[in-house]
Short mmCIF file of N, CA and C in Angstrom, two decimals:
data_model
loop_
_atom_site.label_atom_id
_atom_site.label_comp_id
_atom_site.label_asym_id
_atom_site.label_seq_id
_atom_site.Cartn_x
_atom_site.Cartn_y
_atom_site.Cartn_z
N MET A 13 -13.28 55.32 10.87
CA MET A 13 -12.46 54.87 12.15
C MET A 13 -11.41 54.03 12.13
N THR A 14 -10.32 54.09 12.70
CA THR A 14 -8.95 53.37 12.81
C THR A 14 -9.33 52.33 13.58
N SER A 15 -8.28 51.07 13.44
CA SER A 15 -8.48 50.31 14.34
C SER A 15 -7.14 49.93 15.35
N SER A 16 -7.25 49.54 16.10
CA SER A 16 -5.97 49.49 17.10
C SER A 16 -5.77 47.95 17.08
N ASP A 17 -3.97 47.92 17.56
CA ASP A 17 -3.80 46.66 17.96
C ASP A 17 -3.73 46.14 18.95
N VAL A 18 -3.88 44.86 19.19
CA VAL A 18 -3.95 44.15 20.32
C VAL A 18 -2.76 43.22 20.58
N ALA A 19 -2.04 42.62 21.51
CA ALA A 19 -1.08 41.59 21.40
C ALA A 19 -1.87 40.76 22.36
N ILE A 20 -1.79 39.51 21.89
CA ILE A 20 -2.10 38.46 23.13
C ILE A 20 -1.49 37.16 22.97
N HIS A 21 -1.15 36.58 24.02
CA HIS A 21 -0.16 35.47 24.08
C HIS A 21 -0.92 34.12 24.79
N LEU A 22 -0.85 33.33 24.37
CA LEU A 22 -1.61 31.98 24.90
C LEU A 22 -0.61 30.73 25.09
N SER A 23 -0.54 30.28 26.29
CA SER A 23 0.11 29.54 26.84
C SER A 23 -0.70 28.14 27.57
N GLU A 24 -0.27 27.23 27.90
CA GLU A 24 -0.89 26.12 28.86
C GLU A 24 -1.45 26.58 30.03
N TRP A 25 -0.95 27.51 30.51
CA TRP A 25 -1.49 28.16 31.85
C TRP A 25 -2.12 29.90 31.99
N SER A 26 -2.00 30.47 30.57
CA SER A 26 -2.37 31.90 30.78
C SER A 26 -3.05 31.99 29.24
N VAL A 27 -3.77 33.24 29.32
CA VAL A 27 -4.38 34.05 28.29
C VAL A 27 -3.97 35.29 28.58
N GLY A 28 -2.82 36.02 27.95
CA GLY A 28 -2.52 37.43 28.28
C GLY A 28 -2.96 38.38 27.33
N VAL A 29 -3.67 39.03 28.01
CA VAL A 29 -4.58 40.42 27.39
C VAL A 29 -4.97 41.42 27.98
N PRO A 30 -4.96 42.61 27.63
CA PRO A 30 -5.23 43.80 28.26
C PRO A 30 -6.52 43.60 28.97
N THR A 31 -6.58 44.11 30.10
CA THR A 31 -8.00 43.83 31.15
C THR A 31 -8.84 45.01 30.57
N SER A 32 -8.56 46.15 29.73
CA SER A 32 -9.60 47.25 29.06
C SER A 32 -9.20 47.38 27.65
N ILE A 33 -10.21 47.43 26.70
CA ILE A 33 -9.59 47.69 25.40
C ILE A 33 -10.57 48.78 25.01
N ALA A 34 -10.53 49.79 23.86
CA ALA A 34 -11.18 50.80 23.65
C ALA A 34 -12.28 50.34 22.52
N ALA A 35 -13.50 50.36 22.54
CA ALA A 35 -14.63 49.87 21.53
C ALA A 35 -14.04 50.32 20.44
N GLY A 36 -14.41 49.35 19.31
CA GLY A 36 -14.00 49.63 18.30
C GLY A 36 -13.47 48.72 17.15
N PRO A 37 -13.14 48.73 16.12
CA PRO A 37 -12.26 47.96 15.17
C PRO A 37 -10.81 47.56 16.05
N VAL A 38 -10.69 46.32 15.92
CA VAL A 38 -9.14 45.66 16.74
C VAL A 38 -8.83 44.75 15.70
N LYS A 39 -7.46 45.02 15.66
CA LYS A 39 -6.73 43.89 15.09
C LYS A 39 -5.97 43.00 16.15
N LEU A 40 -6.06 41.88 16.36
CA LEU A 40 -5.52 41.14 17.11
C LEU A 40 -4.73 40.22 16.77
N SER A 41 -3.34 40.37 17.31
CA SER A 41 -2.30 39.57 17.19
C SER A 41 -1.90 38.40 17.90
N VAL A 42 -2.28 37.39 17.91
CA VAL A 42 -2.48 36.10 18.73
C VAL A 42 -1.25 34.99 18.49
N THR A 43 -0.34 35.29 19.58
CA THR A 43 0.90 34.39 19.87
C THR A 43 0.86 33.39 20.67
N ASN A 44 1.06 31.95 20.10
CA ASN A 44 0.96 30.73 21.15
C ASN A 44 2.41 30.46 21.30
N ILE A 45 2.72 31.02 22.95
CA ILE A 45 3.93 30.81 23.58
C ILE A 45 4.17 29.29 24.32
N GLY A 46 3.06 28.42 24.16
CA GLY A 46 3.06 27.31 24.52
C GLY A 46 3.76 26.05 23.86
N LYS A 47 3.48 24.57 24.36
CA LYS A 47 3.99 23.52 23.89
C LYS A 47 3.18 22.89 22.81
N VAL A 48 2.05 23.59 22.98
CA VAL A 48 0.73 22.53 22.14
C VAL A 48 -0.17 23.67 21.46
N PRO A 49 -1.18 23.39 20.69
CA PRO A 49 -1.69 24.11 19.60
C PRO A 49 -3.11 24.72 20.77
N HIS A 50 -3.09 25.91 20.52
CA HIS A 50 -4.34 26.99 21.28
C HIS A 50 -5.15 27.55 20.19
N GLU A 51 -6.19 28.01 20.94
CA GLU A 51 -7.09 28.87 19.96
C GLU A 51 -8.00 30.02 20.92
N LEU A 52 -8.01 30.82 20.42
CA LEU A 52 -8.39 31.94 21.23
C LEU A 52 -10.14 32.15 20.41
N LEU A 53 -10.71 32.14 21.16
CA LEU A 53 -12.26 32.77 21.13
C LEU A 53 -12.74 34.22 22.12
N VAL A 54 -13.31 34.80 21.38
CA VAL A 54 -13.86 35.94 22.43
C VAL A 54 -15.44 36.00 22.42
N PHE A 55 -16.06 35.99 23.51
CA PHE A 55 -17.42 36.27 23.92
C PHE A 55 -17.73 37.36 24.29
N LYS A 56 -19.01 37.77 24.12
CA LYS A 56 -19.69 39.34 24.73
C LYS A 56 -20.73 38.24 25.63
N SER A 57 -21.02 38.72 26.83
CA SER A 57 -21.84 38.21 27.61
C SER A 57 -22.27 38.98 29.10
N ASP A 58 -23.01 39.19 29.42
CA ASP A 58 -23.58 39.68 30.66
C ASP A 58 -23.45 38.68 31.73
N LEU A 59 -23.09 37.56 31.44
CA LEU A 59 -23.26 36.21 32.33
C LEU A 59 -21.75 36.39 33.18
N THR A 60 -21.60 35.61 34.19
CA THR A 60 -20.68 35.61 34.78
C THR A 60 -19.95 34.22 34.51
N PRO A 61 -18.70 34.09 34.25
CA PRO A 61 -18.07 33.20 33.96
C PRO A 61 -18.65 31.49 34.28
N ALA A 62 -18.90 31.50 35.47
CA ALA A 62 -19.49 30.45 35.98
C ALA A 62 -20.90 30.05 35.29
N SER A 63 -21.57 30.69 34.91
CA SER A 63 -22.48 30.74 34.18
C SER A 63 -22.74 30.29 32.66
N TYR A 64 -21.44 30.77 32.07
CA TYR A 64 -21.50 30.18 30.61
C TYR A 64 -21.78 28.69 30.55
N PRO A 65 -22.72 28.81 29.56
CA PRO A 65 -23.02 27.33 29.01
C PRO A 65 -21.88 26.28 28.49
N LEU A 66 -21.89 25.02 29.04
CA LEU A 66 -20.76 24.10 29.17
C LEU A 66 -21.43 22.72 28.40
N ASP A 67 -20.49 22.20 27.46
CA ASP A 67 -20.76 20.66 27.34
C ASP A 67 -20.30 19.66 28.19
N PRO A 68 -20.55 18.61 28.06
CA PRO A 68 -20.13 17.62 29.36
C PRO A 68 -18.73 17.55 29.55
N LYS A 69 -17.81 17.91 28.37
CA LYS A 69 -16.21 17.95 28.63
C LYS A 69 -15.89 19.29 29.31
N GLY A 70 -16.92 20.07 29.61
CA GLY A 70 -16.33 21.36 30.02
C GLY A 70 -15.94 22.55 29.39
N ASN A 71 -16.10 22.12 27.82
CA ASN A 71 -15.82 23.37 27.02
C ASN A 71 -17.09 24.48 26.77
N ILE A 72 -16.76 25.60 26.39
CA ILE A 72 -18.22 26.35 26.33
C ILE A 72 -18.48 25.97 25.05
N ILE A 73 -20.04 26.30 25.12
CA ILE A 73 -20.87 25.87 23.96
C ILE A 73 -21.09 27.25 23.38
N VAL A 74 -20.31 27.10 21.92
CA VAL A 74 -20.22 28.28 21.71
C VAL A 74 -21.49 29.04 21.19
N ASP A 75 -22.56 28.45 20.74
CA ASP A 75 -23.63 28.97 20.37
C ASP A 75 -24.83 28.72 21.60
N GLY A 76 -24.42 28.69 22.54
CA GLY A 76 -25.32 28.57 23.89
C GLY A 76 -26.02 29.57 24.21
N PRO A 77 -26.68 29.53 25.13
CA PRO A 77 -27.91 30.85 25.65
C PRO A 77 -27.08 31.94 26.34
N GLY A 78 -27.42 33.15 26.22
CA GLY A 78 -26.69 34.31 27.08
C GLY A 78 -25.35 34.68 26.74
N ILE A 79 -25.16 34.02 25.53
CA ILE A 79 -23.21 34.77 25.15
C ILE A 79 -23.54 34.83 23.56
N THR A 80 -22.56 35.61 23.41
CA THR A 80 -22.32 35.77 21.87
C THR A 80 -20.89 35.59 21.46
N LEU A 81 -20.73 34.43 20.25
CA LEU A 81 -19.27 34.43 19.66
C LEU A 81 -18.81 35.47 18.80
N VAL A 82 -17.85 36.51 19.30
CA VAL A 82 -17.48 37.75 18.50
C VAL A 82 -16.10 37.31 17.82
N SER A 83 -15.30 36.44 17.99
CA SER A 83 -14.32 35.82 17.34
C SER A 83 -14.13 34.43 17.71
N ARG A 84 -13.50 33.67 16.60
CA ARG A 84 -12.93 32.74 16.59
C ARG A 84 -12.21 32.36 15.57
N GLY A 85 -10.83 32.16 15.71
CA GLY A 85 -9.89 31.94 14.73
C GLY A 85 -9.35 30.34 14.59
N ASP A 86 -8.57 29.77 14.00
CA ASP A 86 -7.78 28.72 13.71
C ASP A 86 -7.11 28.29 14.88
N PRO A 87 -6.87 26.99 15.32
CA PRO A 87 -5.84 26.63 16.20
C PRO A 87 -4.53 27.13 15.87
N ILE A 88 -3.63 27.62 16.89
CA ILE A 88 -2.60 28.00 16.39
C ILE A 88 -1.36 27.22 17.03
N ASP A 89 -0.53 26.89 16.22
CA ASP A 89 0.79 25.99 16.85
C ASP A 89 1.51 26.84 17.37
N PRO A 90 2.35 25.90 18.48
CA PRO A 90 3.16 26.27 19.26
C PRO A 90 4.29 27.05 18.44
N GLY A 91 4.76 28.41 18.93
CA GLY A 91 5.50 29.34 18.25
C GLY A 91 4.78 30.26 17.09
N ALA A 92 3.76 30.20 16.60
CA ALA A 92 3.23 31.03 15.46
C ALA A 92 2.37 31.88 16.01
N THR A 93 2.10 33.00 14.94
CA THR A 93 1.22 34.10 15.70
C THR A 93 -0.05 34.06 14.31
N GLN A 94 -1.18 34.41 14.92
CA GLN A 94 -2.77 34.82 14.26
C GLN A 94 -2.80 36.00 14.13
N ALA A 95 -3.23 36.71 13.24
CA ALA A 95 -3.76 37.93 13.07
C ALA A 95 -5.01 37.91 12.47
N ARG A 96 -6.22 38.88 13.08
CA ARG A 96 -7.41 38.59 12.69
C ARG A 96 -7.68 40.01 13.22
N PRO A 97 -9.00 40.37 12.65
CA PRO A 97 -9.52 41.62 12.94
C PRO A 97 -11.10 41.08 13.77
N VAL A 98 -11.12 41.99 14.68
CA VAL A 98 -12.21 41.95 15.51
C VAL A 98 -12.94 43.20 15.93
N ASP A 99 -14.42 43.39 15.47
CA ASP A 99 -14.91 44.52 15.88
C ASP A 99 -15.75 44.48 17.28
N LEU A 100 -15.08 45.20 18.37
CA LEU A 100 -15.59 45.28 19.60
C LEU A 100 -16.21 46.32 19.66
N ILE A 101 -17.08 46.59 19.01
CA ILE A 101 -17.88 48.03 18.99
C ILE A 101 -18.80 48.41 20.11
N GLN A 102 -19.32 47.07 20.70
CA GLN A 102 -20.32 47.26 21.79
C GLN A 102 -19.14 47.55 23.26
N PRO A 103 -19.48 48.61 24.05
CA PRO A 103 -18.74 48.50 25.16
C PRO A 103 -19.54 47.16 26.17
N GLY A 104 -18.33 46.81 26.92
CA GLY A 104 -19.18 45.84 27.63
C GLY A 104 -18.19 44.94 28.29
N THR A 105 -18.57 43.76 29.07
CA THR A 105 -17.67 42.57 29.01
C THR A 105 -17.43 41.31 28.05
N TYR A 106 -16.17 41.13 27.92
CA TYR A 106 -15.76 40.24 26.92
C TYR A 106 -15.20 39.21 27.98
N LEU A 107 -15.26 38.08 27.27
CA LEU A 107 -14.10 36.91 27.53
C LEU A 107 -13.46 36.48 26.88
N PHE A 108 -12.13 36.31 27.29
CA PHE A 108 -11.46 35.78 25.99
C PHE A 108 -10.69 34.53 26.79
N VAL A 109 -10.87 33.47 25.78
CA VAL A 109 -10.54 32.30 26.27
C VAL A 109 -9.95 31.12 25.42
N CYS A 110 -9.23 30.20 25.72
CA CYS A 110 -8.82 29.26 24.80
C CYS A 110 -9.75 28.19 25.29
N ASN A 111 -10.65 27.31 24.30
CA ASN A 111 -11.39 26.23 24.54
C ASN A 111 -10.50 24.82 24.49
N VAL A 112 -9.46 24.93 24.34
CA VAL A 112 -8.53 23.71 23.85
C VAL A 112 -7.44 23.79 24.58
N PRO A 113 -7.07 22.59 25.58
CA PRO A 113 -8.26 21.52 25.79
C PRO A 113 -8.51 21.59 27.17
N ALA A 114 -9.88 22.60 27.13
CA ALA A 114 -10.64 22.75 28.08
C ALA A 114 -10.00 23.62 29.03
N PRO A 115 -9.14 24.70 29.22
CA PRO A 115 -8.57 25.22 30.51
C PRO A 115 -9.67 26.40 30.76
N PHE A 116 -10.61 26.26 30.14
CA PHE A 116 -11.78 27.42 31.06
C PHE A 116 -12.18 26.68 32.06
N MET A 117 -12.05 25.70 32.38
CA MET A 117 -12.59 24.74 33.69
C MET A 117 -11.63 24.87 34.80
N ALA A 118 -10.37 25.43 34.26
CA ALA A 118 -9.05 25.47 34.96
C ALA A 118 -8.85 27.17 35.68
N GLY A 119 -10.12 28.04 34.97
CA GLY A 119 -10.03 29.15 35.51
C GLY A 119 -9.15 29.83 34.25
N LEU A 120 -8.63 29.59 33.58
CA LEU A 120 -7.70 30.33 32.45
C LEU A 120 -8.21 30.98 31.40
N PHE A 121 -9.10 32.22 31.76
CA PHE A 121 -9.97 33.01 31.06
C PHE A 121 -9.75 34.53 31.61
N PRO A 122 -9.02 35.34 30.75
CA PRO A 122 -9.22 36.88 31.29
C PRO A 122 -10.68 37.65 31.14
N ILE A 123 -11.27 38.29 31.77
CA ILE A 123 -12.49 39.27 31.40
C ILE A 123 -12.10 40.55 30.97
N VAL A 124 -12.21 40.85 30.01
CA VAL A 124 -12.01 42.17 29.76
C VAL A 124 -12.76 43.02 29.39
N THR A 125 -12.69 44.29 29.76
CA THR A 125 -13.83 45.33 29.65
C THR A 125 -13.52 46.10 28.57
N VAL A 126 -14.40 46.48 27.71
CA VAL A 126 -14.25 47.37 26.54
C VAL A 126 -15.17 48.48 26.80
N VAL A 127 -14.62 49.28 26.69
CA VAL A 127 -14.53 50.60 27.01
C VAL A 127 -14.95 51.75 25.90
N PRO A 128 -15.96 52.67 26.08
CA PRO A 128 -16.35 53.60 25.07
C PRO A 128 -14.67 54.35 24.74
N PRO A 129 -15.03 54.69 23.31
CA PRO A 129 -13.72 55.30 22.73
C PRO A 129 -13.45 56.46 23.36
N ALA A 130 -12.46 57.07 23.74
CA ALA A 130 -11.97 58.52 24.20
C ALA A 130 -13.03 59.68 23.04
N HIS A 131 -13.44 60.67 23.32
CA HIS A 131 -14.17 61.32 22.24
C HIS A 131 -13.04 62.12 21.58
N ARG A 132 -12.76 62.31 20.63
CA ARG A 132 -11.51 63.02 19.57
C ARG A 132 -12.30 63.82 18.89
N PRO A 133 -12.95 65.29 18.96
CA PRO A 133 -12.97 65.95 17.99
C PRO A 133 -12.32 65.97 16.68
N ASP A 134 -13.01 66.03 15.46
CA ASP A 134 -12.47 65.73 14.20
C ASP A 134 -11.77 67.10 13.91
N SER A 135 -12.06 68.28 14.24
CA SER A 135 -11.52 69.40 14.15
C SER A 135 -11.47 70.22 14.99
N SER A 136 -10.43 71.22 15.26
CA SER A 136 -10.50 72.41 16.27
C SER A 136 -11.31 73.56 16.04
N PRO A 137 -11.85 74.20 16.95
CA PRO A 137 -11.94 75.41 16.62
C PRO A 137 -11.32 76.71 16.46
N PHE A 138 -10.24 76.57 16.93
CA PHE A 138 -9.05 77.26 16.74
C PHE A 138 -8.14 77.35 15.46
#
């Protein structure tokens, strides 16, 4: 199975990511276009974002009940890009969020639907 590349940008007021991604291995290319360090966390969950477990500061509790942390990278400095592989093998609902400094509470998180990959036969009968 081959992986696909997904470009993401982070800033103080946005997390730019496609609204749907085909299931399978993915290479994230995460660029911080903001003025402060940011990080990208990817969670899989059937919970609504309002139901995610939070600490007293409003950050997501990464090992909290009802959510699965799929990917977490190091903080990314302004102007830098981080590349990392992620297995989005299960179709479903994923939350892409910067958990520094608590933009989750400001509603800065896109919900991404991971859809089954298109069926591609390995060989043609003709």
